[in-house]
Coordinates of C-alpha atoms in Angstrom, one line a residue:
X606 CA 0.0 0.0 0.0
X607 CA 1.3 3.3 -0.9
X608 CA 0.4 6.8 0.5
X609 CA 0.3 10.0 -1.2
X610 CA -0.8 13.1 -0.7
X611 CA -2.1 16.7 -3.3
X612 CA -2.7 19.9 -2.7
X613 CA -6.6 20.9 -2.9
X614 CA -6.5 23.7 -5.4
X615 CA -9.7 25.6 -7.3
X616 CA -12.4 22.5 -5.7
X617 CA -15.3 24.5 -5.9
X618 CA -14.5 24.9 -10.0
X619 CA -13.8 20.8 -9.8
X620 CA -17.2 20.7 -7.9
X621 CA -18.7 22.5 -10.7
X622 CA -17.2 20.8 -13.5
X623 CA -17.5 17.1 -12.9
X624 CA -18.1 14.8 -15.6
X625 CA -21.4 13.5 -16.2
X626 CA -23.0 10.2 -14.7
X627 CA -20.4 7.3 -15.9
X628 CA -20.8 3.7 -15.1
X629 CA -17.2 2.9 -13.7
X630 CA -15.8 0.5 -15.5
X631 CA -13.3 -2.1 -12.9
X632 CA -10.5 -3.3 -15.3
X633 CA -9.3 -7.2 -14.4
X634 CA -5.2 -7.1 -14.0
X635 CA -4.1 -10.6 -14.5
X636 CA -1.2 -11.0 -11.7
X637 CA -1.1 -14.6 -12.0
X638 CA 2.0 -16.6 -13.3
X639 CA 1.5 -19.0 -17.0
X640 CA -0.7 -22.5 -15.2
X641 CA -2.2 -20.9 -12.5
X642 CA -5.1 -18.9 -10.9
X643 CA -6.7 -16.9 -13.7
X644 CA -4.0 -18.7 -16.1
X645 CA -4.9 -22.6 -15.3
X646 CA -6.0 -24.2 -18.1
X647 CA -7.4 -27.4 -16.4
X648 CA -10.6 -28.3 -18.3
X649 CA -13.9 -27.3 -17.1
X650 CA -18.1 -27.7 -18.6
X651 CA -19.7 -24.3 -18.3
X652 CA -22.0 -23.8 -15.0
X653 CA -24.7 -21.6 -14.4
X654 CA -24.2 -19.1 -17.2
X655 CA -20.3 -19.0 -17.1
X656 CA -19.3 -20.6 -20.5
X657 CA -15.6 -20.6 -19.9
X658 CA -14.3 -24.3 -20.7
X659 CA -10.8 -23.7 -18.6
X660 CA -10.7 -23.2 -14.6
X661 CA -9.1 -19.8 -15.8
X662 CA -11.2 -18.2 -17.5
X663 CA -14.5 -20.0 -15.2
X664 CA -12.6 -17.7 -12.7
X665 CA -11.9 -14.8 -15.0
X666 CA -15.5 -14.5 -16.2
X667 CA -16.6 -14.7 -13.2
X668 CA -14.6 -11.9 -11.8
X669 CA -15.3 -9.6 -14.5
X670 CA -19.1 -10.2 -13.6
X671 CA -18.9 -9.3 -10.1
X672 CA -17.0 -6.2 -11.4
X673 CA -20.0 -5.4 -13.7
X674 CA -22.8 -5.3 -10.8
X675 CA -20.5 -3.0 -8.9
X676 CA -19.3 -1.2 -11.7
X677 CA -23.0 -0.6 -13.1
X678 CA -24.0 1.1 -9.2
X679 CA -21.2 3.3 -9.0
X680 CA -20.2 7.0 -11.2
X681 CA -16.2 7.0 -12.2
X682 CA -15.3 8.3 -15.4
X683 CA -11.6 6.8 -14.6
X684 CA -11.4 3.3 -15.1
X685 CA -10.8 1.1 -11.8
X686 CA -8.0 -0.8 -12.0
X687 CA -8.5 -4.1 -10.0
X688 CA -5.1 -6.7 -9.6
X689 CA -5.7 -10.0 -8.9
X690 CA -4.2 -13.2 -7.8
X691 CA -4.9 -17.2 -6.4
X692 CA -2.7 -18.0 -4.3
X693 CA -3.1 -20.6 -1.3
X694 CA -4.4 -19.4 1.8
X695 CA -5.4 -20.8 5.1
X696 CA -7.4 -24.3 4.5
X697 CA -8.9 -26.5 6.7
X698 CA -11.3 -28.9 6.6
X699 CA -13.1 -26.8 9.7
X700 CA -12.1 -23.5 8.7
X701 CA -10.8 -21.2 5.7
X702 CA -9.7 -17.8 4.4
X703 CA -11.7 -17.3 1.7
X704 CA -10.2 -14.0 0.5
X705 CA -8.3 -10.9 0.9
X706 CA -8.4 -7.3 -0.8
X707 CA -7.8 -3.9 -0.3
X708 CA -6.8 -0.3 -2.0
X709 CA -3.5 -0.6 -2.9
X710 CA -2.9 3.0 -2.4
X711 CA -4.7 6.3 0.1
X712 CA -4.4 10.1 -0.4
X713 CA -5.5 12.9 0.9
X714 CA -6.1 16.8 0.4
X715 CA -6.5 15.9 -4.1
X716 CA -8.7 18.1 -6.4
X717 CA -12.5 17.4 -5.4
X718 CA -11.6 16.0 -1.7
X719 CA -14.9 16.3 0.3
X720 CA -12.5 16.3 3.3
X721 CA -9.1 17.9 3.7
X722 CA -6.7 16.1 5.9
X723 CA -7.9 12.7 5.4
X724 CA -7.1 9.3 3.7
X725 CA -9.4 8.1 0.7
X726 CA -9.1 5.1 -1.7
X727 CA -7.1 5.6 -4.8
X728 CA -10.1 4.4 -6.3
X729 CA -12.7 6.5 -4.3
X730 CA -9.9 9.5 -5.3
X731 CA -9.7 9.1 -8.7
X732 CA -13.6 9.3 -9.2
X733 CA -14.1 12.1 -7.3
X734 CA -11.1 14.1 -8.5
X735 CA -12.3 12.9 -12.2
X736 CA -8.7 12.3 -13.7
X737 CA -6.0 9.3 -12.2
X738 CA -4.2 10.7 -9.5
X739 CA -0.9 7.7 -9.3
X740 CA 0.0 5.1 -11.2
X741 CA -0.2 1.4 -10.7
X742 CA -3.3 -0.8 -9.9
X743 CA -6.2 0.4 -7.5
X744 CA -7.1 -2.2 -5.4
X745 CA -5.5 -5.7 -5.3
X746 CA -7.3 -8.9 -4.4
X747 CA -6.2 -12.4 -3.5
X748 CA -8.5 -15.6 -3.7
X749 CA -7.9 -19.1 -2.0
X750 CA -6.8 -21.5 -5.0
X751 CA -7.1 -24.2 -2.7
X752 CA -11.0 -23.7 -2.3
X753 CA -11.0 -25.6 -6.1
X754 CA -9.8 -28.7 -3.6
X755 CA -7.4 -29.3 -7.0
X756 CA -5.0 -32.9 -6.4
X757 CA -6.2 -32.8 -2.6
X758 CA -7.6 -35.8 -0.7
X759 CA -8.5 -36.5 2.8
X760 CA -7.5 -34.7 5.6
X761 CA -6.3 -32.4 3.0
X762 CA -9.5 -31.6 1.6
X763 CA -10.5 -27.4 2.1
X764 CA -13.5 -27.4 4.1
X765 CA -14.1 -31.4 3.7
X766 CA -14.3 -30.7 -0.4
X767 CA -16.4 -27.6 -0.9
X768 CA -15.2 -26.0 -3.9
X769 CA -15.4 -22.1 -5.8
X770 CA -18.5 -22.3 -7.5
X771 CA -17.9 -20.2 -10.6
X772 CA -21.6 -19.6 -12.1
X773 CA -23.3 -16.4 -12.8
X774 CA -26.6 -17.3 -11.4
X775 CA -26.2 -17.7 -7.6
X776 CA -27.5 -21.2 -7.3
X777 CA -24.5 -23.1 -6.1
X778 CA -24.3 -27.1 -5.2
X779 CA -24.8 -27.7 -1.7
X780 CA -21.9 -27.0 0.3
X781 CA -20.0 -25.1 -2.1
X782 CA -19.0 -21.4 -2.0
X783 CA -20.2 -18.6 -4.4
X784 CA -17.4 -17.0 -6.1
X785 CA -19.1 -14.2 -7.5
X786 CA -20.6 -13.2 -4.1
X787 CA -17.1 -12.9 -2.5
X788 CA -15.1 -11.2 -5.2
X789 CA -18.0 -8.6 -4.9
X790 CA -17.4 -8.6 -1.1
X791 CA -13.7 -7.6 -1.4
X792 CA -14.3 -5.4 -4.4
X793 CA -16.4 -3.4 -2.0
X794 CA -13.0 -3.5 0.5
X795 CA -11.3 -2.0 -1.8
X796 CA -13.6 1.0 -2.8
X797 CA -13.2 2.2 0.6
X798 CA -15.1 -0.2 3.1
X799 CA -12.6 -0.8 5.8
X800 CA -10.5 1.3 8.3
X801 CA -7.2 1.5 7.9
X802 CA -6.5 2.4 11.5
X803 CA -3.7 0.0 13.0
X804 CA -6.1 -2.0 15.3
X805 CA -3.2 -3.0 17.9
X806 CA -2.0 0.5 18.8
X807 CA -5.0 2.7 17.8
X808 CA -2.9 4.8 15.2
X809 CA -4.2 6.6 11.8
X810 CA -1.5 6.1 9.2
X811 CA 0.8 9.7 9.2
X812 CA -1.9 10.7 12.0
X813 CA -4.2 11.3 9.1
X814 CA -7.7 9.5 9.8
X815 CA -9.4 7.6 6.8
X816 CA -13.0 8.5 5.8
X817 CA -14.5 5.3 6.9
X818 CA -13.2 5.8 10.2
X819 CA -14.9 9.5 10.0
X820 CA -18.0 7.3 10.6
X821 CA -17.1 4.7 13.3
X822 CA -18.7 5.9 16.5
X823 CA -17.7 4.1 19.8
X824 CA -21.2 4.2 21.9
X825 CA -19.6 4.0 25.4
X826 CA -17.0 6.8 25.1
X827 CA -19.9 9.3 22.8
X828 CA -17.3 10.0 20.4
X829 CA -16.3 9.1 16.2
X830 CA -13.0 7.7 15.5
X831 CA -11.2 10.8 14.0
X832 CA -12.3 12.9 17.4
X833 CA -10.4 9.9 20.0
X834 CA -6.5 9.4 20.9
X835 CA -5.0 6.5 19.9
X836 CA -5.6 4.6 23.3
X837 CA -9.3 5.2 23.0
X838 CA -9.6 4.0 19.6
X839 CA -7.2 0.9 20.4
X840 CA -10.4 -0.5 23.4
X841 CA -13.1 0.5 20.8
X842 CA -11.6 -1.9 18.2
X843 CA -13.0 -4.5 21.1
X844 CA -16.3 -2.8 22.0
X845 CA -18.3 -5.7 21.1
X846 CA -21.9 -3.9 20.6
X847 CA -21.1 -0.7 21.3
X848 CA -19.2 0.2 17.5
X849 CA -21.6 1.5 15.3
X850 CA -21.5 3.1 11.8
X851 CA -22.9 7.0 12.5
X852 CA -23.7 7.8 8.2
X853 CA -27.2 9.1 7.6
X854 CA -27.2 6.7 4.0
X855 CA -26.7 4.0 6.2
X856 CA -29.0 5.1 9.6
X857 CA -31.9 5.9 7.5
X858 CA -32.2 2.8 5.8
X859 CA -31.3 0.5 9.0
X860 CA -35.1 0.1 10.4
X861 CA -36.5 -0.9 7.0
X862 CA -33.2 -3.0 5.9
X863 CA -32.6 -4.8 9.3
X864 CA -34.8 -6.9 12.1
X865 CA -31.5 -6.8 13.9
X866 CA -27.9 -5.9 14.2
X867 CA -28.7 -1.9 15.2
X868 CA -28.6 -0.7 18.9
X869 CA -29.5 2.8 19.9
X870 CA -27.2 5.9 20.3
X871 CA -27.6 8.4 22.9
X872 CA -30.4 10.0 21.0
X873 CA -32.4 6.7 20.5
X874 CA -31.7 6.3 17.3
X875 CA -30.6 3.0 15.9
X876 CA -27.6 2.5 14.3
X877 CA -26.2 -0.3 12.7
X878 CA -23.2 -2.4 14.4
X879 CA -19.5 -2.7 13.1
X880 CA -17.7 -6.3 13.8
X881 CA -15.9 -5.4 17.3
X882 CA -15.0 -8.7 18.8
X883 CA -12.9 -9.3 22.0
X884 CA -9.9 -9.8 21.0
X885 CA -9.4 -7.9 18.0
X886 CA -9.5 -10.2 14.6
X887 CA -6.9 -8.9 12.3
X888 CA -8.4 -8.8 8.9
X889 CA -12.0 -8.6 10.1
X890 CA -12.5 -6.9 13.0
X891 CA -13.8 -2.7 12.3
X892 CA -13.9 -3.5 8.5
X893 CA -16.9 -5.7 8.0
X894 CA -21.0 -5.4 9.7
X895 CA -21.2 -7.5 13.0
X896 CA -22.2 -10.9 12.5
X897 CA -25.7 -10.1 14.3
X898 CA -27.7 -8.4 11.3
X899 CA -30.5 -9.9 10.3
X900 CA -31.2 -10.5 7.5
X901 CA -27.3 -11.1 6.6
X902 CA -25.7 -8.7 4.6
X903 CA -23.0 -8.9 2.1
X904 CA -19.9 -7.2 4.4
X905 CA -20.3 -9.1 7.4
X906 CA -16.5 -11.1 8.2
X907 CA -18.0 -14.7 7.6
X908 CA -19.4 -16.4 4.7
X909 CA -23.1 -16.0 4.4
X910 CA -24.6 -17.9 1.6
X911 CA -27.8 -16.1 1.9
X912 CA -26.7 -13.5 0.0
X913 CA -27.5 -13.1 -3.5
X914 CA -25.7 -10.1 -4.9
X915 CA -27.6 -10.6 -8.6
X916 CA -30.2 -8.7 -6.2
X917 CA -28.2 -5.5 -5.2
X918 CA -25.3 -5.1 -2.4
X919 CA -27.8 -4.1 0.4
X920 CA -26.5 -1.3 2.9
X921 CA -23.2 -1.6 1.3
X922 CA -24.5 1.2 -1.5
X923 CA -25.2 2.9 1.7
X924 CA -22.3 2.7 3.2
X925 CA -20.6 3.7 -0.2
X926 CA -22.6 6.9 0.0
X927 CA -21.8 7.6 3.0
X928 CA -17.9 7.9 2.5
X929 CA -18.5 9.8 -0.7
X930 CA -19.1 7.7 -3.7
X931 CA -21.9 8.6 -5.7
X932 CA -24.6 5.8 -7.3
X933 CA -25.8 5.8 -10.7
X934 CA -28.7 4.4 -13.0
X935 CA -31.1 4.5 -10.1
X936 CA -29.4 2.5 -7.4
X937 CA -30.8 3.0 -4.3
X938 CA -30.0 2.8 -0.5
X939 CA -30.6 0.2 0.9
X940 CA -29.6 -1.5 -2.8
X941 CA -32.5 -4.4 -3.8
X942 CA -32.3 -4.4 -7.6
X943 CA -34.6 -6.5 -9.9
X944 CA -31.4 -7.5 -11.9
X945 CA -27.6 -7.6 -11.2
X946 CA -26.1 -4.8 -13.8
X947 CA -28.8 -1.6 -13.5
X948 CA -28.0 -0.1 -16.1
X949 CA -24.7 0.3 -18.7
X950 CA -21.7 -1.2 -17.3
X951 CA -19.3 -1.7 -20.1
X952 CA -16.0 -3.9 -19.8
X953 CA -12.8 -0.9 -20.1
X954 CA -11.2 -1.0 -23.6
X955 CA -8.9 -4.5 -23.3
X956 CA -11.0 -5.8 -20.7
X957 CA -8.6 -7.9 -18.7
X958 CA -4.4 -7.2 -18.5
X959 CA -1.2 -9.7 -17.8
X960 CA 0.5 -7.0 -16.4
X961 CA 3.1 -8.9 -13.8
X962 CA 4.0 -7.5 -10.7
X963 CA 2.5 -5.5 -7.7
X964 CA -1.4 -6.5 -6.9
X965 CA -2.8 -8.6 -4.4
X966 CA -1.5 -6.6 -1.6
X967 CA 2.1 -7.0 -2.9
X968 CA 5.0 -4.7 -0.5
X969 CA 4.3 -1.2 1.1
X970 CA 6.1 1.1 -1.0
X971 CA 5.6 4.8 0.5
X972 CA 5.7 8.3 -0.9
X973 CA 8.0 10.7 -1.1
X974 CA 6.3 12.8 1.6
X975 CA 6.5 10.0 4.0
X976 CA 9.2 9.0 6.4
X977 CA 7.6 6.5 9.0
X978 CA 9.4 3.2 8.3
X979 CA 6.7 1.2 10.6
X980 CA 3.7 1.5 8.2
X981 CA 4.5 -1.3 6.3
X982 CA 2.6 -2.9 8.8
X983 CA -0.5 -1.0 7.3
X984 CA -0.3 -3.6 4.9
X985 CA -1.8 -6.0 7.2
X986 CA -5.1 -3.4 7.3
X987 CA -5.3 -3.4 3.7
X988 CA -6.0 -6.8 3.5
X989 CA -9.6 -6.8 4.5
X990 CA -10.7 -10.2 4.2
X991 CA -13.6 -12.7 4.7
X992 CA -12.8 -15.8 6.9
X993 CA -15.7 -18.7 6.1
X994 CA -16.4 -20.7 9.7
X995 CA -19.7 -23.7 10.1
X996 CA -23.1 -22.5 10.3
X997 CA -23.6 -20.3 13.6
X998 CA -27.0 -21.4 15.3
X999 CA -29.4 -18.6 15.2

């Protein structure tokens, strides 16, 4: 993750001159080496609308639709650039790591900022500043190779044998996982849903807070993450049930959206709980919904099959519009579409890259204006990802 910063000059002519609605279009950057990941040519029969006859390109299809429904929800008129990976993760028969994404790069104080002094996306950036603001991929994303179960037996099976299903049509085998589902899950990472607040000590990167943390509101103390000291935000990161996200997007879509998973703030008005569990769960813990809304929504830290995503993203558009990003071709908040893609969503010129290198989290590599040799650690934060555990009982 890099971290870079611009001066805010002329934003109110910026303001005033923004592009007109564009469908953002998420370009797929092949990080993967010839035989592997998006690159495996193992032979596969097309499933559930996905006619790509090689594991690679089941996976590649697959990712480029889950870029679409996003894509079609959200304005950018600069194309996303998405870098991804399969590498093996954590397996278990028990347990996995499905996944693990985040924005490769934050800056503050650009062209267009709604905030000065604070850390967006390069992603969320970009779109709002209307031109590319640094070079290199977005947002990079890894996925668990060994979820295909490929030349494992036994004890060595990934979750006893369930396997990536790769169709388009949310209607996978028993026991198996929805692909599509999850890359949209850490897509949504990426675009700016997680804090990037080291959870351990309580510290902003440069002392700069991030605009999703702008939102987290600790119950007990009365206060949002950008007004505490680093001590007070380290014992909210394990407030169980007493984090909440303070956006109105989100707030005033909660008692329609949700039977539960909101408590009341001081005022009595119910706001909807952040994943605060005691002790803090690197990855997981501040960056995803608490594992108590009902029904289940797409960002909550486990896998929740219930989710079908070719029906909208839920309070995740709300979420989105909360920290600044601006939905397109009649999305609403909460999101509950009749079809997956809303409206125009076009695949970027070249549609998918082989462009080796960098992605999938990759190194920290740090500005120029930047001197603290300890945020490489950051990394850790940016890799926001969903951890897949047995049915809970309800």
């Amino acid at each position: 993750m890099r971290i870079a910063t611009r001066l805010a000059v002329l934003v109110l002519a910026v303001a005033l001159g923004l592009p007109a609605a564009h469908a953002a279009q998420i370009r797929i950057i092949n990080q993967d080496d010839p035989g592997e990941g998006l690159n495996d040519d193992s032979p596969r029969e097309p499933v559930g609308g996905n006619e790509g006859t090689t594991l690679g390109e089941q996976r590649l299809l697959a990712l480029e639709y889950a870029a679409e429904i996003l894509g079609s929800r959200l304005r950018s008129a600069v194309t996303i650039q998405l870098a991804v990976n399969f590498d093996r993760q954590s397996c278990s028969i028990n347990n996995a790591t499905l996944a693990s994404a985040g924005a490769e790069t934050l800056i503050e104080n650009f062209s267009g900022a709604p905030r000065s002094d604070t850390f967006y996306t390069i992603a969320q950036a970009n779109a709002l500043a209307g031109e590319r603001l640094d070079d290199g991929p977005d947002i990079g994303a890894t996925f668990n190779s060994a979820l295909d179960n490929t030349g494992l037996s036994g004890d060595q099976l990934c979750l006893g044998g369930a396997d990536w299903y790769y169709g388009l049509d949310n209607d996978p085998p028993d026991g198996d996982l929805n692909f599509v589902s999850t890359a949209v899950h850490e897509i949504v990472h990426g675009l700016g849903f997680a804090t990037f607040v080291e959870l351990s000590t309580g510290a902003f990167v440069q002392d700069t807070p991030d605009i999703y943390s702008v939102f987290i509101r600790d119950l007990t103390a009365g206060k949002n993450w950008h007004r505490m000291s680093d001590s007070e935000r380290m014992a909210s990161a394990q407030n169980d049930g007493n984090v909440v996200w303070s956006g109105d997007a989100v707030t005033a879509a909660a008692p329609d959206a949700l039977s539960d998973g909101t408590t009341p703030d001081g005022q009595g008005t119910p706001r909807v709980l952040l994943y605060a569990p005691s002790p803090v769960e690197a990855g997981s813990s501040i960056s995803h919904w608490d594992t108590s809304l009902r029904p289940d929504a797409l960002m909550e830290p486990f896998n929740t099959p219930e989710n079908d995503v070719l029906h909208g993203i839920g309070l995740s558009a709300c979420l989105l519009r909360d920290i600044g990003w601006e939905l397109i071709n009649g999305t609403e908040c909460p999101d509950d579409a009749a079809s997956a893609i809303v409206g125009p969503a076009e695949r970027a010129e070249g549609g998918t890259g082989s462009d080796s290198g960098g992605g999938g989290g990759g190194g920290c590599t740090l500005g120029g204006d930047t001197s603290d040799p300890l945020w490489p650690l950051m990394l850790l934060l940016a890799l926001a990802g969903i951890a897949w555990r047995p049915a809970r009982a309800r």
